[in-house]
CSV table of C-alpha atoms in Angstrom, one decimal:
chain,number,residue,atom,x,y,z
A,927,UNK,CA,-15.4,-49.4,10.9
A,928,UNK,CA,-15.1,-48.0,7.5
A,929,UNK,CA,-17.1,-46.1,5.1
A,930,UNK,CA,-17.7,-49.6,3.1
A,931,UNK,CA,-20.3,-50.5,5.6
A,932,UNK,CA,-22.5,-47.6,3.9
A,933,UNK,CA,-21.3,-48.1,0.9
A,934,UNK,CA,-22.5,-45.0,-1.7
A,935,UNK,CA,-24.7,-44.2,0.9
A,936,UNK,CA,-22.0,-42.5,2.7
A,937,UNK,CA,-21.1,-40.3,-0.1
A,938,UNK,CA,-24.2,-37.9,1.1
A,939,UNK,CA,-23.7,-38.6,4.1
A,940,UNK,CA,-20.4,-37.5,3.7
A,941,UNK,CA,-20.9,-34.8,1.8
A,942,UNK,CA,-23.4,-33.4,4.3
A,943,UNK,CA,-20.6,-33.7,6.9
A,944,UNK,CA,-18.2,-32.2,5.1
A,945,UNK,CA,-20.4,-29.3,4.0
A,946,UNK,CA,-21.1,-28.3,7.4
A,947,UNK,CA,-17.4,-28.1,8.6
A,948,UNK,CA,-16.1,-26.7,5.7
A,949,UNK,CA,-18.8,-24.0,5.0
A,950,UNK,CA,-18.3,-22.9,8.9
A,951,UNK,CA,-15.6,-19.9,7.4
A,952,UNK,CA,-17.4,-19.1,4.6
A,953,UNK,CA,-20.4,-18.7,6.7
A,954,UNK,CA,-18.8,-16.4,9.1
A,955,UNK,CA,-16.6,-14.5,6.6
A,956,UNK,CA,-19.7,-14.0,4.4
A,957,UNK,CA,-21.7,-12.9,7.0
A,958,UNK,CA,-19.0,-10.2,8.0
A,959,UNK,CA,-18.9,-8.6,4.6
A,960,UNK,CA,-22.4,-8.4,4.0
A,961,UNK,CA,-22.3,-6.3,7.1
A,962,UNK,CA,-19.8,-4.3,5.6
A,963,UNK,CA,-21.6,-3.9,2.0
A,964,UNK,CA,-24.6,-3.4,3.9
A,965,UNK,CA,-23.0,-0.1,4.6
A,966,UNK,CA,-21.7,1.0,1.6
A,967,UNK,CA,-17.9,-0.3,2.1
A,968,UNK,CA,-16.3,-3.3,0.1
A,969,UNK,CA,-13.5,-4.7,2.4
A,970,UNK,CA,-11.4,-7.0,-0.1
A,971,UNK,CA,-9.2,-7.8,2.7
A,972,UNK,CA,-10.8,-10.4,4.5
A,973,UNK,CA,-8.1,-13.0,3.7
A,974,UNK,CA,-5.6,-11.4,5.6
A,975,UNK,CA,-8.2,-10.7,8.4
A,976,UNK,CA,-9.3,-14.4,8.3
A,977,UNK,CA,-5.6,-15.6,8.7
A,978,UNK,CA,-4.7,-13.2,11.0
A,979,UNK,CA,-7.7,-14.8,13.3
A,980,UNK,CA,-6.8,-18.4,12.5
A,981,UNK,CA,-3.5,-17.2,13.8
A,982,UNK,CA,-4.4,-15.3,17.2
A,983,UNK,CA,-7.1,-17.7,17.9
A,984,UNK,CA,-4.8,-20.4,18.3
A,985,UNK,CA,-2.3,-18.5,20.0
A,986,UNK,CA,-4.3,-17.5,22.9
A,987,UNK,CA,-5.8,-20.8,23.1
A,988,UNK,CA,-2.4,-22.3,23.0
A,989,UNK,CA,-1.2,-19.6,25.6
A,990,UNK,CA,-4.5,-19.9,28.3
A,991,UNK,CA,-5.6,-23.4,27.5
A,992,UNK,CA,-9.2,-22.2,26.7
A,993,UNK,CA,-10.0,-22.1,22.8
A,994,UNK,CA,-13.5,-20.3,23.8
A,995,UNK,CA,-10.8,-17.4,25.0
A,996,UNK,CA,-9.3,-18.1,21.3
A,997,UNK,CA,-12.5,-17.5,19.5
A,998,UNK,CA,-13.1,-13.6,21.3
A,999,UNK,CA,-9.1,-13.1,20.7
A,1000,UNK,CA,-9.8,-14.2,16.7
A,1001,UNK,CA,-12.6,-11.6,16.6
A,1002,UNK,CA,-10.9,-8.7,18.8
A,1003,UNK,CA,-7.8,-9.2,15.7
A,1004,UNK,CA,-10.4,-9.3,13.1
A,1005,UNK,CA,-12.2,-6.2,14.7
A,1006,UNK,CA,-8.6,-4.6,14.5
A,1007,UNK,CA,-8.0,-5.1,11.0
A,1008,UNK,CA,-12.0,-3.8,10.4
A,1009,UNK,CA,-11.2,-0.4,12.2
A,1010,UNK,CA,-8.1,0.0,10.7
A,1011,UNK,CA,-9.8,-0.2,7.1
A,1012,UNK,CA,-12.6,2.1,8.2
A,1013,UNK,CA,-10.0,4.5,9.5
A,1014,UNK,CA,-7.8,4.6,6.1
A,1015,UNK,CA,-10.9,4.1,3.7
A,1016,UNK,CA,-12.4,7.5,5.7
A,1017,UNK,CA,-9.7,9.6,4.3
A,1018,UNK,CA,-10.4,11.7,0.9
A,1019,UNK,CA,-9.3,10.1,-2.6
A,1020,UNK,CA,-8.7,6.5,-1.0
A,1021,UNK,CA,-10.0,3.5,-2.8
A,1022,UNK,CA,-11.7,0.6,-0.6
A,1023,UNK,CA,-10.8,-1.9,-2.8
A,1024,UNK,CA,-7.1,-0.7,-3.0
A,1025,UNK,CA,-6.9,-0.6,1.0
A,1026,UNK,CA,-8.3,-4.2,1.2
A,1027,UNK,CA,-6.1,-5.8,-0.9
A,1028,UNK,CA,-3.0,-3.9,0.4
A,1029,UNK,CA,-4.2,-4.8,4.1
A,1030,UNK,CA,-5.0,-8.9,2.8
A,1031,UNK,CA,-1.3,-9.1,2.4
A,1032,UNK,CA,-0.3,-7.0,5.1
A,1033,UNK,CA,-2.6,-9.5,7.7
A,1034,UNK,CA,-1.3,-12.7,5.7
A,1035,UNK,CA,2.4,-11.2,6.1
A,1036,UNK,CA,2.0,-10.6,9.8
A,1037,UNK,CA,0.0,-13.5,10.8
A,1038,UNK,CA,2.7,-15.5,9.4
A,1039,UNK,CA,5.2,-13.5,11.0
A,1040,UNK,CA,3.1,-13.6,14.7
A,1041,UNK,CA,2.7,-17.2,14.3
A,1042,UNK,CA,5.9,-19.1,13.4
A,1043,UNK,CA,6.4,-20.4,17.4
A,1044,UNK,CA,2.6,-21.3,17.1
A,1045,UNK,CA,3.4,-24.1,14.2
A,1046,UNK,CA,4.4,-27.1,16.2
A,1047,UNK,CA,3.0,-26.4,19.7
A,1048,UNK,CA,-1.0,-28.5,19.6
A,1049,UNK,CA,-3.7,-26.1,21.0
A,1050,UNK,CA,-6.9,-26.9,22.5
A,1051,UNK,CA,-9.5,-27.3,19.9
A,1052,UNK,CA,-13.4,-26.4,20.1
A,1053,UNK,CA,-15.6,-28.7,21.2
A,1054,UNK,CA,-18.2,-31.0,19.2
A,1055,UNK,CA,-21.6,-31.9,20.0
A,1056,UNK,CA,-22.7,-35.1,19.2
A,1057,UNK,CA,-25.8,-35.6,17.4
A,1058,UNK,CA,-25.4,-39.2,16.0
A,1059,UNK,CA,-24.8,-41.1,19.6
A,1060,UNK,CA,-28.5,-42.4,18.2
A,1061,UNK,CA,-26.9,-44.6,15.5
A,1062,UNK,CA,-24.5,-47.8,16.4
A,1063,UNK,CA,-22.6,-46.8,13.2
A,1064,UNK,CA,-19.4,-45.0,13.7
A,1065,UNK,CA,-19.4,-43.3,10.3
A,1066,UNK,CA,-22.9,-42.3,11.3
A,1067,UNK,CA,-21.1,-40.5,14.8
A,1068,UNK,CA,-18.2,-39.0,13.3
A,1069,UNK,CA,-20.3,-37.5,10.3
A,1070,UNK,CA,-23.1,-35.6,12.7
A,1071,UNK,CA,-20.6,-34.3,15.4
A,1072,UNK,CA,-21.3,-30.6,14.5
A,1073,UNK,CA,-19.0,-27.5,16.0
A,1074,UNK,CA,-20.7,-25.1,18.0
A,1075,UNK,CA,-19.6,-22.6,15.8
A,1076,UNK,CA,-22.2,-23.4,13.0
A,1077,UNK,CA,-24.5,-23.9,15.3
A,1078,UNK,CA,-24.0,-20.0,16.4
A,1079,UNK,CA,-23.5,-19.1,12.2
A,1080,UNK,CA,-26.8,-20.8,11.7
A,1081,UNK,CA,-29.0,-18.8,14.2
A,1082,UNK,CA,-27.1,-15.7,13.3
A,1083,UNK,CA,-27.8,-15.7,9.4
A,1084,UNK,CA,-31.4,-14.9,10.6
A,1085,UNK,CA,-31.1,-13.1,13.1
A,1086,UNK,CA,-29.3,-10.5,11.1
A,1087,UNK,CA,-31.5,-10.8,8.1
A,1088,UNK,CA,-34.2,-10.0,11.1
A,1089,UNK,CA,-32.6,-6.9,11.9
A,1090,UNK,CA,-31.6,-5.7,9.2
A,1091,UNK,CA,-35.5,-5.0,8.4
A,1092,UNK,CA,-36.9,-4.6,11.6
A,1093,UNK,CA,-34.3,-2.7,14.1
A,1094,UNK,CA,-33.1,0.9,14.4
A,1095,UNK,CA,-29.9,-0.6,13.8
A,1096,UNK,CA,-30.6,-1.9,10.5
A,1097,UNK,CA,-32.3,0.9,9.1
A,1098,UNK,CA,-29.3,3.2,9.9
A,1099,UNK,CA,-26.6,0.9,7.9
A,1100,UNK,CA,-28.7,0.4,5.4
A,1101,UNK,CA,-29.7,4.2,4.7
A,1102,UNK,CA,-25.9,5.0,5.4
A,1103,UNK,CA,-25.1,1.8,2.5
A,1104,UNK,CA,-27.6,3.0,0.2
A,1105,UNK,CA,-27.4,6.4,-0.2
A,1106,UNK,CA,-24.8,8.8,1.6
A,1107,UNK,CA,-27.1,12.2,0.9
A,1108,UNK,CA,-30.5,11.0,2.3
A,1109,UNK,CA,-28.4,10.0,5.5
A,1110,UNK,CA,-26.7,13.1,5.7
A,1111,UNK,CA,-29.6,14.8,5.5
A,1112,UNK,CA,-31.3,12.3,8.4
A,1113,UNK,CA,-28.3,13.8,10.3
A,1114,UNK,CA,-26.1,9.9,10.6
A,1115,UNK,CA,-22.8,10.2,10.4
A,1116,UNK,CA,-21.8,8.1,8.3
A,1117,UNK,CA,-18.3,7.3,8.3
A,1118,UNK,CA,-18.9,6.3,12.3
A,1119,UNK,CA,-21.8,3.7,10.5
A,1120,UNK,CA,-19.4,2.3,8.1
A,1121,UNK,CA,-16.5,1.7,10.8
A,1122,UNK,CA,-19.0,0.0,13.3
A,1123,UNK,CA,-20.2,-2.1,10.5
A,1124,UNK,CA,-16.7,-3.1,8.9
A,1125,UNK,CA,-15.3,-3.4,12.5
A,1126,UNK,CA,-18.3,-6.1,13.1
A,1127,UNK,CA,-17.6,-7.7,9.9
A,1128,UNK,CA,-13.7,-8.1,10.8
A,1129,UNK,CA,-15.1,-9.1,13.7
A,1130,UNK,CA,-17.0,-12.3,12.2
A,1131,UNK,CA,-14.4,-12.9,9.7
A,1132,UNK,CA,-11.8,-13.5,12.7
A,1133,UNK,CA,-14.1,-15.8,14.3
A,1134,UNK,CA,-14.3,-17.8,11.3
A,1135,UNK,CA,-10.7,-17.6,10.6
A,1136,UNK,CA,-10.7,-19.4,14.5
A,1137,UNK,CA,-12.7,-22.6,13.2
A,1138,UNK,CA,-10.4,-22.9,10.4
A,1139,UNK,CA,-7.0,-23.6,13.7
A,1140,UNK,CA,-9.4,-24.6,16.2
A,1141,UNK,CA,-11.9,-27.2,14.4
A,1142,UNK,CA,-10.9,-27.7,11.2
A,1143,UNK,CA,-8.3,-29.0,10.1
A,1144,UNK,CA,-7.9,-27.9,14.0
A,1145,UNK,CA,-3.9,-26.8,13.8
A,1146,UNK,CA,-2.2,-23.4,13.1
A,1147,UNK,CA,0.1,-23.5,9.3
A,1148,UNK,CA,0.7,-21.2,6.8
A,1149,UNK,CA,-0.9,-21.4,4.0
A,1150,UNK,CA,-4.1,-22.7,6.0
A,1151,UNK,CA,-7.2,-20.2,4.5
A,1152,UNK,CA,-6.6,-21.6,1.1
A,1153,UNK,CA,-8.7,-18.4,-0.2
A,1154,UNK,CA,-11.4,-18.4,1.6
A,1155,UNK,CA,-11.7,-14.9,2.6
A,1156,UNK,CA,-11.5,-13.7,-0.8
A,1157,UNK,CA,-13.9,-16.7,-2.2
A,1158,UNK,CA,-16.3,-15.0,0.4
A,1159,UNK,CA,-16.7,-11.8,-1.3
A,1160,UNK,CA,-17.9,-13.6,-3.9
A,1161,UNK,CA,-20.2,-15.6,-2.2
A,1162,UNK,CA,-21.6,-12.5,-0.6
A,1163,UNK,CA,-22.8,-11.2,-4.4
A,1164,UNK,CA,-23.9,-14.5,-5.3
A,1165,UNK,CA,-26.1,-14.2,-2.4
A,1166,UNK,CA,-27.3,-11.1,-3.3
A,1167,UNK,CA,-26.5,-9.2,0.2
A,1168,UNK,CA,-28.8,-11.4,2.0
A,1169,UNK,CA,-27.8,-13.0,5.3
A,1170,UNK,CA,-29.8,-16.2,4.9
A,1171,UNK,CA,-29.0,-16.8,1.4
A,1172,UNK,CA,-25.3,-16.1,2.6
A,1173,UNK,CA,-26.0,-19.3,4.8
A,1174,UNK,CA,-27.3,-21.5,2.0
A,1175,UNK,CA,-24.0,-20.1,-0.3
A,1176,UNK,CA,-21.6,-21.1,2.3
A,1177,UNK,CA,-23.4,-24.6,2.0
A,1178,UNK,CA,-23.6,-24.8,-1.0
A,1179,UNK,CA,-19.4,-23.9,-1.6
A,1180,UNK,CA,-19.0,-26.6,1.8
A,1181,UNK,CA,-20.6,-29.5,-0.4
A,1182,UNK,CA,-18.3,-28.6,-3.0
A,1183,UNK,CA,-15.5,-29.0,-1.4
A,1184,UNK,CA,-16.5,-32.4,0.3
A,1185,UNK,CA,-17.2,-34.3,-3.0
A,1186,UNK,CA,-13.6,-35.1,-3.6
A,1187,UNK,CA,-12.9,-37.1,-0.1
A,1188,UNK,CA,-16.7,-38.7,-0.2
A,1189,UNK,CA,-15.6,-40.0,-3.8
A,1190,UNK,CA,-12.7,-41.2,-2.2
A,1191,UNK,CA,-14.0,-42.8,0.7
A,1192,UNK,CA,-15.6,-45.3,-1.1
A,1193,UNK,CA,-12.7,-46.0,-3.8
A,1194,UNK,CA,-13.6,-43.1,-6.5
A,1195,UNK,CA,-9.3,-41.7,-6.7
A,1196,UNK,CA,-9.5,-40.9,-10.8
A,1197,UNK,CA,-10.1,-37.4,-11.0
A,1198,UNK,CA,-8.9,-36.3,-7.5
A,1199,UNK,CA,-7.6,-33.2,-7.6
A,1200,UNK,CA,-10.5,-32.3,-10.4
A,1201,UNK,CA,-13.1,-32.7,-7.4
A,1202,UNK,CA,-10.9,-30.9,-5.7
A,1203,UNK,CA,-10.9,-27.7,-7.3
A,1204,UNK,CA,-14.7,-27.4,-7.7
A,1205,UNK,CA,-15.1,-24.9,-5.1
A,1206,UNK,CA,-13.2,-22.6,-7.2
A,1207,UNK,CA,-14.8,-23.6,-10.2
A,1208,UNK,CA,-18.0,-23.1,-9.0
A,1209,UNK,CA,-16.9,-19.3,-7.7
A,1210,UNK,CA,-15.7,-19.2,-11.1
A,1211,UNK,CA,-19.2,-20.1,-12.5
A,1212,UNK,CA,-21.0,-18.2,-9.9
A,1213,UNK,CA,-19.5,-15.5,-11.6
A,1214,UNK,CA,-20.0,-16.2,-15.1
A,1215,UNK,CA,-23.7,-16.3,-13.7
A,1216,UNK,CA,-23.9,-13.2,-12.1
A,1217,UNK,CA,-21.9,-11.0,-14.7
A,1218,UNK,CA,-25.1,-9.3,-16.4
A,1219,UNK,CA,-25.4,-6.0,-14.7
A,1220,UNK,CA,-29.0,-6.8,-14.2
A,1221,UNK,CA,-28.4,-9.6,-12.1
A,1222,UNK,CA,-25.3,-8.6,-10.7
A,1223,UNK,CA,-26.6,-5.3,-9.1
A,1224,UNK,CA,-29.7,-6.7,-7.8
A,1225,UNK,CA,-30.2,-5.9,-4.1
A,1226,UNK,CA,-26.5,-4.9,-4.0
A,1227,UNK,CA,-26.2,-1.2,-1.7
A,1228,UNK,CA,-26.2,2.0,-4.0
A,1229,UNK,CA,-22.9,3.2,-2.3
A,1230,UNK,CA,-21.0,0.2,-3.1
A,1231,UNK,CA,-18.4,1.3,-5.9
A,1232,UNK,CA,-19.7,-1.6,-8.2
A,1233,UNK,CA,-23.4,0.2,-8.5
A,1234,UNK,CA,-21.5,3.6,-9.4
């Protein structure tokens, strides 16, 4: 069956689809760094973190035949990458956003280095639950088989927007993230705050960085995040530091990058590659958006280096 049996009305349908597998990164990355900004530290290198998880995700599912296995290796990497940030970003006169960038290319460089036997070898991917086994259309199947990673992103946006305002845990990070002195003086030590959180946040950006080899497009390459870590960040200030918003963003940036193929599906190919690039140009208008300092700063941490 083809998409002509739906005819436009596959484009949403479509889109939907596609917004849900290709938001799954931003989702996780997103989620990551607003742990990390929670706390008062910008970690700019993401994109390394996320490739180095794509990278050892598929490896170790490759290696034990078990891509849940995959998924904890992806996030063990990506908690790596977090502490070793924290640890350098701890040290006097060192710049967060200077450390992220240098370790983004340093991850991107050694993924691609780790990961050269993992190119042609086929892993096991993550399963897929079937929601649509309701509808006698095949478009209809293929379009609501959703990853269980979403699934887990989309009860964990609340959750952490829960405990961020109701747990011990939350109040700490966010004391710690928006002002150093009062949590001093509460007696936190706050460089051991700001590794746990960017350690977590490496940790979810490594998971997501496992959907991207293990679901979708489901293979290990180089040159397979596209940006995504680093279009993260922005999504993160877009959505003002809030974990659910972060979950409508990463939506919003998945429907984007779906419009192109649902186009083509149904015989729209002028303009291709110009639906293709509208993620980007949205982060670009996201940030022309969000430039006044007004609306920029609003509900961002008071440590973060952009409130200063």
């Amino acid at each position: 069956m083809t998409g002509d049996l739906l005819g436009w009305w596959g484009v949403p349908l479509a889109v939907l689809a596609g917004a849900i597998r290709v938001s799954t990164p931003f989702l996780f990355v997103s989620l990551g760094e607003c742990i990390t900004e929670k706390s008062g530290r910008i970690n700019l290198g993401l994109e390394g973190t996320l490739v180095m998880g794509a990278m050892s995700g598929y490896a170790i599912s490759y290696l034990t035949g078990s891509p849940w296995l995959g998924v904890l290796a992806a996030g063990c990497a990506g908690a790596v990458f977090g502490i070793l940030h924290a640890a350098i970003c701890s040290l006097p006169r060192v710049n967060d956003i200077a450390v992220g960038i240098a370790l983004m290319l340093f991850g991107i460089g050694l993924a691609f280095f780790l990961g050269k036997p993992f190119i042609q070898p086929q892993a096991p991917n993550l399963p897929s639950i079937p929601f649509g086994n309701w509808s006698d259309n095949a478009q209809v199947r293929d379009s609501l088989r959703i990853n269980a990673l979403f699934l887990i992103g989309v009860v964990l946006a609340p959750l952490l927007l829960w405990a961020f305002r109701n747990t011990r845990w939350g109040l700490i990070v966010r004391t710690v993230g928006d002002s150093a002195d009062a949590a001093l003086a509460l007696g936190y030590a706050i460089n051991r705050v700001r590794m746990f959180s960017t350690a977590a946040g490496g940790f979810l950006a490594g998971i997501g960085g496992s959907f991207l080899s293990l679901s979708y497009p489901g293979s290990w390459s180089e040159g397979l995040s596209s940006g995504q870590g680093i279009t993260a960040v922005a999504l993160v200030i877009f959505a003002r530091w809030n974990p659910m918003l972060c979950f409508w963003a990463s939506l919003l940036f998945g429907g984007a990058a779906a419009l192109g193929p649902a186009l083509q599906s149904v015989g729209i190919t002028s303009g291709y590659y110009l639906f293709n690039a509208a993620p980007y140009a949205l982060t670009l208008l996201i940030m022309i958006l969000t430039c006044s300092r007004d609306r920029t700063l609003a509900g961002a941490p008071g440590e973060l280096g952009v409130t200063r």
